[in-house]
XYZ file of C-alpha atoms in Angstrom:
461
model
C -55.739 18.614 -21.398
C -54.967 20.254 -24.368
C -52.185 18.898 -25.592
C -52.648 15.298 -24.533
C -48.993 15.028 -23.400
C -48.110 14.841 -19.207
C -45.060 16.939 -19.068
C -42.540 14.020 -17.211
C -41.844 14.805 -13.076
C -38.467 16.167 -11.893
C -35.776 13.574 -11.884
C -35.605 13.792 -8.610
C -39.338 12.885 -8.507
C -38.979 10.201 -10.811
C -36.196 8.279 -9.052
C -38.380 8.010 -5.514
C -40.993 6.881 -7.579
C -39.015 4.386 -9.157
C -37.255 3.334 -6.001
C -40.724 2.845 -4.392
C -42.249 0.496 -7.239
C -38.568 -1.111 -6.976
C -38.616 -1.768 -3.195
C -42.163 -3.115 -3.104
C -41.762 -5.811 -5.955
C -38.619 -6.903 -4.657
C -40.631 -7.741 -1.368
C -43.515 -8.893 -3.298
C -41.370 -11.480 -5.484
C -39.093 -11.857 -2.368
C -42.041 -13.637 -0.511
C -43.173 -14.908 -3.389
C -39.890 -16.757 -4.588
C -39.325 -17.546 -0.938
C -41.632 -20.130 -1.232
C -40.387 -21.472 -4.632
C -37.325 -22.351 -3.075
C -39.000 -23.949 0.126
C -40.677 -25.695 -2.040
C -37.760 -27.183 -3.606
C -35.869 -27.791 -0.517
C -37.978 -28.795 2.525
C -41.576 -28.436 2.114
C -41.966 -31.927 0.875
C -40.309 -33.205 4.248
C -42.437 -30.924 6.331
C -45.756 -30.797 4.841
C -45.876 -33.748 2.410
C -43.977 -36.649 4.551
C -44.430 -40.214 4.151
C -44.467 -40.134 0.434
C -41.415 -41.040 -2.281
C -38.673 -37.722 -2.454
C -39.843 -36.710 -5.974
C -43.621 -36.900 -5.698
C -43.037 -35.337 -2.274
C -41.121 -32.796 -4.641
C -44.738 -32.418 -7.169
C -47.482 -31.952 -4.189
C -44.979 -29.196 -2.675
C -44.743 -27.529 -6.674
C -48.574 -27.861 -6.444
C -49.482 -25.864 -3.644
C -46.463 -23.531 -5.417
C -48.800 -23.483 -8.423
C -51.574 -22.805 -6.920
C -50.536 -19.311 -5.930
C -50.178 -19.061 -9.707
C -54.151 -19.818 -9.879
C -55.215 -16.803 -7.549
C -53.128 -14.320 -9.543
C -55.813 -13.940 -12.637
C -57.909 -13.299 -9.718
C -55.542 -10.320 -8.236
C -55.476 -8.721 -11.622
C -59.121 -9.075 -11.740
C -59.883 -7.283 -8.396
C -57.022 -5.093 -8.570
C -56.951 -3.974 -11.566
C -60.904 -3.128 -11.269
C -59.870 -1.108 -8.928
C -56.679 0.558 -9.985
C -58.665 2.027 -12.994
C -61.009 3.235 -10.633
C -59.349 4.679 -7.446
C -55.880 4.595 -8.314
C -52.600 3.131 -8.763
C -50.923 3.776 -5.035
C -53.942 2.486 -3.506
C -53.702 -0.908 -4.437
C -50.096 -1.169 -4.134
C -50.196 -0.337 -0.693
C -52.794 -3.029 -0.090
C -50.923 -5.428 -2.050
C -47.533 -5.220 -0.242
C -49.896 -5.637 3.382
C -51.274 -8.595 2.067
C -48.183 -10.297 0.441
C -46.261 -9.834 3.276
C -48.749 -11.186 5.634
C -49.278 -14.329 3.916
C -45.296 -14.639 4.270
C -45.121 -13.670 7.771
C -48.088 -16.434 8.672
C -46.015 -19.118 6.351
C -43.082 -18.922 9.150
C -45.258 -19.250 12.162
C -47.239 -22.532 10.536
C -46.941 -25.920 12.115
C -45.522 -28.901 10.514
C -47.704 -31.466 9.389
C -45.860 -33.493 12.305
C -47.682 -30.686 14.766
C -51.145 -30.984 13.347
C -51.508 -33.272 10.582
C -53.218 -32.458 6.863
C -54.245 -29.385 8.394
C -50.466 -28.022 8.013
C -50.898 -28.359 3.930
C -54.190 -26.885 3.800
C -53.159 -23.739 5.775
C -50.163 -23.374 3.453
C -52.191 -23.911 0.258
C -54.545 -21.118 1.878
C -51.556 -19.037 2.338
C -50.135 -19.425 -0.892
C -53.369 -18.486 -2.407
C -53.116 -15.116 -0.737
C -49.411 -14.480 -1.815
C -50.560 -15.041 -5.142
C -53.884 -13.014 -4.513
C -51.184 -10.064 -4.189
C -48.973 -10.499 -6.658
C -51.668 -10.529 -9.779
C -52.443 -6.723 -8.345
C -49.078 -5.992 -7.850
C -47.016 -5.972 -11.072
C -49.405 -3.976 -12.980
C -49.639 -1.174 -10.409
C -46.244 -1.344 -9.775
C -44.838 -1.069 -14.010
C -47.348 1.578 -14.749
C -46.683 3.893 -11.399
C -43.416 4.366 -12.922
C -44.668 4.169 -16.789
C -47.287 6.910 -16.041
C -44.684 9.263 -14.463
C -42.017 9.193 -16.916
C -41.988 10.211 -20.992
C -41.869 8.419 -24.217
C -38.437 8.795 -24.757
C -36.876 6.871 -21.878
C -39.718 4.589 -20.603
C -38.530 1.244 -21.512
C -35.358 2.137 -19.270
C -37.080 3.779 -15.834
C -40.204 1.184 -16.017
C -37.886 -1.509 -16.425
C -36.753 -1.060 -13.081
C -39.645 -2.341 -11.206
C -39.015 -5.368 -13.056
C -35.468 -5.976 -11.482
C -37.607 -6.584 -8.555
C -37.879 -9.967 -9.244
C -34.199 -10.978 -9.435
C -33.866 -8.723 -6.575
C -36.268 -11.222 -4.467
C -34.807 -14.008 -6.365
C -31.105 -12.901 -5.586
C -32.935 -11.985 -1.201
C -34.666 -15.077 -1.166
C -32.017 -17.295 -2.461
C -29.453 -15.005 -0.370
C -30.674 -15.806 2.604
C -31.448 -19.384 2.173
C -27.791 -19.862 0.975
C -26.715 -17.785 3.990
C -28.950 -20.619 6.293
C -28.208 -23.992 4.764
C -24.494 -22.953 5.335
C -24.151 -21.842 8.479
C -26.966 -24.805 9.966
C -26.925 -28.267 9.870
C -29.843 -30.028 8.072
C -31.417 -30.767 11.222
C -31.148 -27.195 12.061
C -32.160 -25.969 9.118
C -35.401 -28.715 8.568
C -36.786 -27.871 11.852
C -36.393 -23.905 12.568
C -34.190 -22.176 10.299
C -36.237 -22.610 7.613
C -38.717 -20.135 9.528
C -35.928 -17.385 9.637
C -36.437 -16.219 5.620
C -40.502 -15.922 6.092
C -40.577 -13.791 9.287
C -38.397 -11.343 8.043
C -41.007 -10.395 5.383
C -42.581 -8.789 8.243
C -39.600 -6.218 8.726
C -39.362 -5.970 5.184
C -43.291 -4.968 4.843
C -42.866 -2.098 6.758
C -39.572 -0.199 5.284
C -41.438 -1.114 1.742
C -44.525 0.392 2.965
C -43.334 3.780 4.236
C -41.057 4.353 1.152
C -44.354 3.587 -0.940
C -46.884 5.940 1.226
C -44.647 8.760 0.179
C -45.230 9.064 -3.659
C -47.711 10.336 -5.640
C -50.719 9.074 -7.842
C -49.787 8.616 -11.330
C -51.006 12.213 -12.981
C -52.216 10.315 -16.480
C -54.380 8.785 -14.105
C -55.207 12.006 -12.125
C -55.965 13.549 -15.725
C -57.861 10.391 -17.235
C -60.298 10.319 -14.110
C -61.046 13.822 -14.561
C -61.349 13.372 -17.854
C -64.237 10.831 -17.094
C -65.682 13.092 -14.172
C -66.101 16.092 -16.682
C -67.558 13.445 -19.377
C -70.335 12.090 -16.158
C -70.717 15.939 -15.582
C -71.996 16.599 -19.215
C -73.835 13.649 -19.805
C -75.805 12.822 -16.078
C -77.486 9.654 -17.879
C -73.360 7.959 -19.271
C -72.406 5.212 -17.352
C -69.027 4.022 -17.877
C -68.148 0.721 -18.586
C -66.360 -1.323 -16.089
C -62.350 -1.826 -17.064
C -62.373 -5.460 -17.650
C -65.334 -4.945 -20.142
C -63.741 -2.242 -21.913
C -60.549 -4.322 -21.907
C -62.136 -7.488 -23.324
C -64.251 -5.424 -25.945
C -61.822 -2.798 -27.406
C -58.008 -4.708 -26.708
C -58.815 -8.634 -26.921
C -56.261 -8.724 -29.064
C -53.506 -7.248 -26.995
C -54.698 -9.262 -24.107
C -53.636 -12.545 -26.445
C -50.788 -10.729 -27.510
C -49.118 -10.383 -24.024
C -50.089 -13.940 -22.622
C -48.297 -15.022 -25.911
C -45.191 -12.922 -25.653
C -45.077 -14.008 -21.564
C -44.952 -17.862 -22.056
C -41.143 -18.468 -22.796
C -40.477 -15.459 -20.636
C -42.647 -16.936 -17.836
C -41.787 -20.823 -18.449
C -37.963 -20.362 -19.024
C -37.652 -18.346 -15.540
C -39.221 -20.934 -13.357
C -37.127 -24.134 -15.077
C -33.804 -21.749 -14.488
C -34.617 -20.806 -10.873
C -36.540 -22.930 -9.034
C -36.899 -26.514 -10.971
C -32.536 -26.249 -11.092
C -32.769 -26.993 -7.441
C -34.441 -30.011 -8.591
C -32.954 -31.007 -11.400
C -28.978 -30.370 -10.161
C -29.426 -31.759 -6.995
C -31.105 -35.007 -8.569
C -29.668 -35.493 -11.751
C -26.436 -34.023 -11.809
C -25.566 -34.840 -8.254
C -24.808 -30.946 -7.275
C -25.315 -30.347 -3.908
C -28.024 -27.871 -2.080
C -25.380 -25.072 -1.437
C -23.906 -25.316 -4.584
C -26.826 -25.154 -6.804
C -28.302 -21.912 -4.358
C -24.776 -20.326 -4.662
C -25.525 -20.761 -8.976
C -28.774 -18.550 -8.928
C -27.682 -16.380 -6.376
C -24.782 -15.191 -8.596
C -26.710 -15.445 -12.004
C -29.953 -13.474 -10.536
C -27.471 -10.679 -9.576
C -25.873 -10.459 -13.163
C -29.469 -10.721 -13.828
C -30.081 -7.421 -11.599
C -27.690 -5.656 -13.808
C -28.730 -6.001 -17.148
C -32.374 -5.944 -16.931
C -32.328 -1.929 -17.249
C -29.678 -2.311 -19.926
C -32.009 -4.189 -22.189
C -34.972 -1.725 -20.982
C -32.825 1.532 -22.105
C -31.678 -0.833 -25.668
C -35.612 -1.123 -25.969
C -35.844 3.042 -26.135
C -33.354 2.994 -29.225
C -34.513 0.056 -31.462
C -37.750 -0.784 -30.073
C -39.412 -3.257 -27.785
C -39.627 -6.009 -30.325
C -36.266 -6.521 -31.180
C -35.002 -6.531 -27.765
C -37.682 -8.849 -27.048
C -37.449 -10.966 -30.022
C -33.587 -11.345 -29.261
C -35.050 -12.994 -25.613
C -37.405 -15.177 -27.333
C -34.727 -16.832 -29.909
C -32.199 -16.434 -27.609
C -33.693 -18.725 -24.567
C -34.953 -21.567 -27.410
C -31.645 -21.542 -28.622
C -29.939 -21.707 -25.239
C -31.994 -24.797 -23.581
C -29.752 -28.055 -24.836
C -26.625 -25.977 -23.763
C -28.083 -24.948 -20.531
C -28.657 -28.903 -19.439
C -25.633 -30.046 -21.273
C -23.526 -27.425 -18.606
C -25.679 -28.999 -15.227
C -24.935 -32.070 -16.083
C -20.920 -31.935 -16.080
C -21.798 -31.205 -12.187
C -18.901 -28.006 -12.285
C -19.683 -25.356 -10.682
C -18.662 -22.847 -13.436
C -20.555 -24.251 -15.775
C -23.636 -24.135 -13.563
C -22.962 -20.418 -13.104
C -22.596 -20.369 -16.783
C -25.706 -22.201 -17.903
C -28.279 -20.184 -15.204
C -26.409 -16.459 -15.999
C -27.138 -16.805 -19.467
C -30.322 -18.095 -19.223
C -31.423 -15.348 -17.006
C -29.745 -12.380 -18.672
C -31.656 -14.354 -22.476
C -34.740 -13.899 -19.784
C -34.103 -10.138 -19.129
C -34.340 -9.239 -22.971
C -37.841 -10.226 -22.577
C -38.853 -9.238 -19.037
C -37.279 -5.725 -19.099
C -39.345 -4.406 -22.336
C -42.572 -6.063 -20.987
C -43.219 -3.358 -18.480
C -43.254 -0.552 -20.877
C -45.249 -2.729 -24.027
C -47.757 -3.951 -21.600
C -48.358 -0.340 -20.283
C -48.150 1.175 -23.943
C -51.345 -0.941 -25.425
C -53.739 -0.243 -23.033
C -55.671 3.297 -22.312
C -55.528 4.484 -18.658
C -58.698 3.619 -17.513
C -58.255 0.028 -18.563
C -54.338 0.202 -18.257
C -54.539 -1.864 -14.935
C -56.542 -4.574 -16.098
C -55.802 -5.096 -19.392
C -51.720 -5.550 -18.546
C -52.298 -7.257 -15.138
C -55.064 -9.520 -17.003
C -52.462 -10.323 -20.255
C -49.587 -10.335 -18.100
C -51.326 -12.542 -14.907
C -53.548 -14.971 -17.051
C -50.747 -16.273 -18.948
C -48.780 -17.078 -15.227
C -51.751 -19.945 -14.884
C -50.485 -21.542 -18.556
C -46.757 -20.876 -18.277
C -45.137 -20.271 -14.964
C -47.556 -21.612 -12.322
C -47.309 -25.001 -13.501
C -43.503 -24.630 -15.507
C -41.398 -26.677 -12.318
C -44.436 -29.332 -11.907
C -44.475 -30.238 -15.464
C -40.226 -30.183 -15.787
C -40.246 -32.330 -12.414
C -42.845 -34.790 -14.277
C -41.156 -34.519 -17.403
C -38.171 -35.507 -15.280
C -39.492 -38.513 -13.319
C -41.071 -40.399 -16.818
C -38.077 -39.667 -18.419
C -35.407 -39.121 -16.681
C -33.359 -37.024 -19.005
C -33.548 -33.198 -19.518
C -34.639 -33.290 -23.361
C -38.604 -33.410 -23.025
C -37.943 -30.431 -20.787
C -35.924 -28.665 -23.361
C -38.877 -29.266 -25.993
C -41.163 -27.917 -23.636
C -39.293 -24.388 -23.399
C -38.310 -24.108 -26.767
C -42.455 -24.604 -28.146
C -43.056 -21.716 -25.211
C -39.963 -19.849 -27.195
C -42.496 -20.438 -30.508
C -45.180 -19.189 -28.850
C -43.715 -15.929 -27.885
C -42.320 -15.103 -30.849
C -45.050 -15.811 -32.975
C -46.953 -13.260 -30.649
C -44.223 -10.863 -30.263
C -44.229 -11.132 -34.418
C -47.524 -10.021 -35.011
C -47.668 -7.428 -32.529
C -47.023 -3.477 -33.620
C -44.221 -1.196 -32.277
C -45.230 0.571 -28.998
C -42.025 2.502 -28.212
C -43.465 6.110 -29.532
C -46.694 6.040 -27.945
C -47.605 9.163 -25.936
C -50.018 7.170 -22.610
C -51.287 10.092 -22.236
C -52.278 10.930 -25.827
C -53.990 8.029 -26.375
C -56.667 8.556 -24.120
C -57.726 11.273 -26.598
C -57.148 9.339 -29.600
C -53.702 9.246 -30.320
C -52.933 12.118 -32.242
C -50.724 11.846 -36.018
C -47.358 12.031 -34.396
C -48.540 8.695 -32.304
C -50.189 7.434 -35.304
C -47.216 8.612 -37.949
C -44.852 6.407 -35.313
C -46.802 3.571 -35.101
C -46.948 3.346 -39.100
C -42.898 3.551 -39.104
C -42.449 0.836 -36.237
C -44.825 -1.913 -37.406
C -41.643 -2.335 -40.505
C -39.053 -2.496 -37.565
C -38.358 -6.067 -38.128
């Protein structure tokens, strides 16, 4: 590779790849946030019965956690392997998994059926789903990231990321769609079912659109590059990725568990501990609060690549900087609006949240996948980006719905977003401009227009 630079596909090229890593995570988080909302709305009654509403409400946000827990463990496996077989790969075996999991959730008894076995088997499952989603996102961002150039990768890798208010704005769809048209009764006993076996439809349309792209080529070219290196020197062994990761890019591992916890935290209290909180507190009912994120996580859809293509022109700090502030700044509003019990303000309060959210989540894609060298690309963003899930959003609705029942007010759970907010943008501070960075380049030490680039970004802000 002479030049160190991977000349960027066809657009054509580029938009299948892009519409595969977009179809797969919105499947991925579709089954994932499936579950979030069951969670909130009748796993309590079905697998956790006999006990008071709200701490019916905690166990069914801790077996929601712990899919949270297996994710480090994903990006662990998955990422071992990305760096060493390949991005596609793994996907594929991610999306079979994922969907699985979901498909099994919607055939499982009731605990009335068979007892504490019902919880177990959906803790089990739930450690799968989250098994699949630590490999996921980092395959997914840097399939795209890998295939596109400098100049426009905060907008095209940003679109994977819409996948998650894509399975938000599914998942919530369809639930909204079923508590309307069912009674309770309906719903409690079957209808819930309907969302979880339709993953297995879903599976297979995301799977043939993914089987049809192509390996990243920074990854084709970094592989030979270590091939050729074996070839010359028969006794070299190369290091695995996660040691590489942890010896060379510690630091950038810190840096993007930092810049995900008000990112991570603030997305779980606006989506899934609302249906809590609003149906509780505020006296909002079911529908209602459902028919709030379904149209905020479609605004939220939209501007996610808008704050991806502003992260091109100024940089991925700013934009995510703006997020950080932004969502601190927003939290007393946000409960203030629930708590009138309108409707429009509910929209109001969870659209701005989410679209605060998307300054930081659209950026993260291409920052992540601009630290890292290939062969430890994988890991090191699926370790940074999964690791801090266990911290921020795995237990984010458990700790609000706590927060909630020893308080019973909304400002502890304000203070506990707005020290995440600190967090991230005391992280996001310290880190250096990424925007310029060839991926390519640096696998052969980045060369002095990389260098010259990174010099002029660290004084962006």
């Amino acid at each position: 590779m002479a030049s160190g630079t991977t000349a960027p596909p066809p657009p054509a090229s580029l938009k299948r790849i892009v519409a595969a890593s977009l179809i797969g995570t919105t499947i991925e988080w579709y089954d994932f946030f499936l579950y979030g909302s069951a969670a909130a709305l009748v796993f309590n009654k079905l697998f956790f019965p006999g006990s008071d509403p709200l701490v019916g409400t905690l166990l069914s946000f801790l077996t929601y956690a712990v899919g949270f827990a297996a994710r480090p463990i994903g990006a662990l496996v998955f990422g071992h392997y990305g760096d060493r077989l390949g991005r596609k790969k793994l996907l594929v075996l991610s999306l079979l998994l994922m969907g699985g999991a979901t498909f099994a959730i919607g055939l499982l008894p009731t605990h009335a059926t068979i007892g504490t076995a019902a919880p177990v088997l959906l803790t089990v499952l739930r450690l799968v789903q989250g098994f699949a989603l630590g490999g996921e996102w980092g395959g997914a961002v840097l399939l795209v990231s890998e295939h596109g150039d400098a100049r426009r990768r905060g907008f095209w890798a940003s679109w994977p990321q819409t996948g998650a208010p894509a399975g938000q704005l599914l998942a919530t769809g369809v639930l909204s769609f079923l508590t309307a048209v069912l009674s309770d009764a309906a719903f409690g006993s079957w209808g819930w079912r309907i969302p979880f076996l339709l993953s297995g439809v879903l599976v297979m349309v995301g799977l043939w659109i993914r089987l049809s792209v192509d390996e990243s080529p920074v990854f084709k070219e970094a592989l030979a590059q270590a091939e050729a290196r074996k070839a010359a020197d028969a006794g070299a062994v190369e290091k695995m990725p996660l040691v590489a990761v942890l010896r060379h890019h510690w630091r950038d591992v810190l840096i993007a568990m930092g810049a995900r916890m008000a990112e991570n935290i603030s997305y779980y209290v606006i989506t899934a501990f609302i249906l809590v909180y609003a149906t509780t507190s505020a006296g909002v009912s079911r529908q209602t609060a459902l028919n709030a994120v379904l149209i905020a996580s479609a605004v939220h859809f939209a501007v996610i690549p808008a704050w991806g293509a502003l992260s091109d022109r100024v940089g991925r700090r700013p934009v995510y900087l703006v997020g950080a502030v932004g969502i601190g700044l927003w939290m007393f509003p946000f409960f203030s609006l629930i708590d009138t019990g309108g409707f429009g303000n509910l929209i109001l309060a969870v659209t701005v949240g989410l679209v605060l959210h998307g300054a930081m989540y659209a950026p993260q894609a291409a920052f992540f996948s601009e630290i890292f060298a290939t062969r430890m690309r994988y890991s090191g963003a699926s370790i940074g980006a999964q690791f801090a899930s266990v911290a921020a959003g795995a237990p984010a609705p458990l700790i609000a719905t706590a927060l909630l029942a020893d308080y019973g007010d909304s400002t502890p759970i304000a203070l506990y977003v707005i020290a995440a907010s600190l967090l991230t943008i005391v992280a996001v501070g310290v880190a250096k401009e990424t925007r310029h960075r060839d991926l390519a380049e640096m696998d052969t030490g980045a060369g002095v227009a990389d260098r010259a680039a990174r010099t002029e970004d660290a004084g962006v802000l």
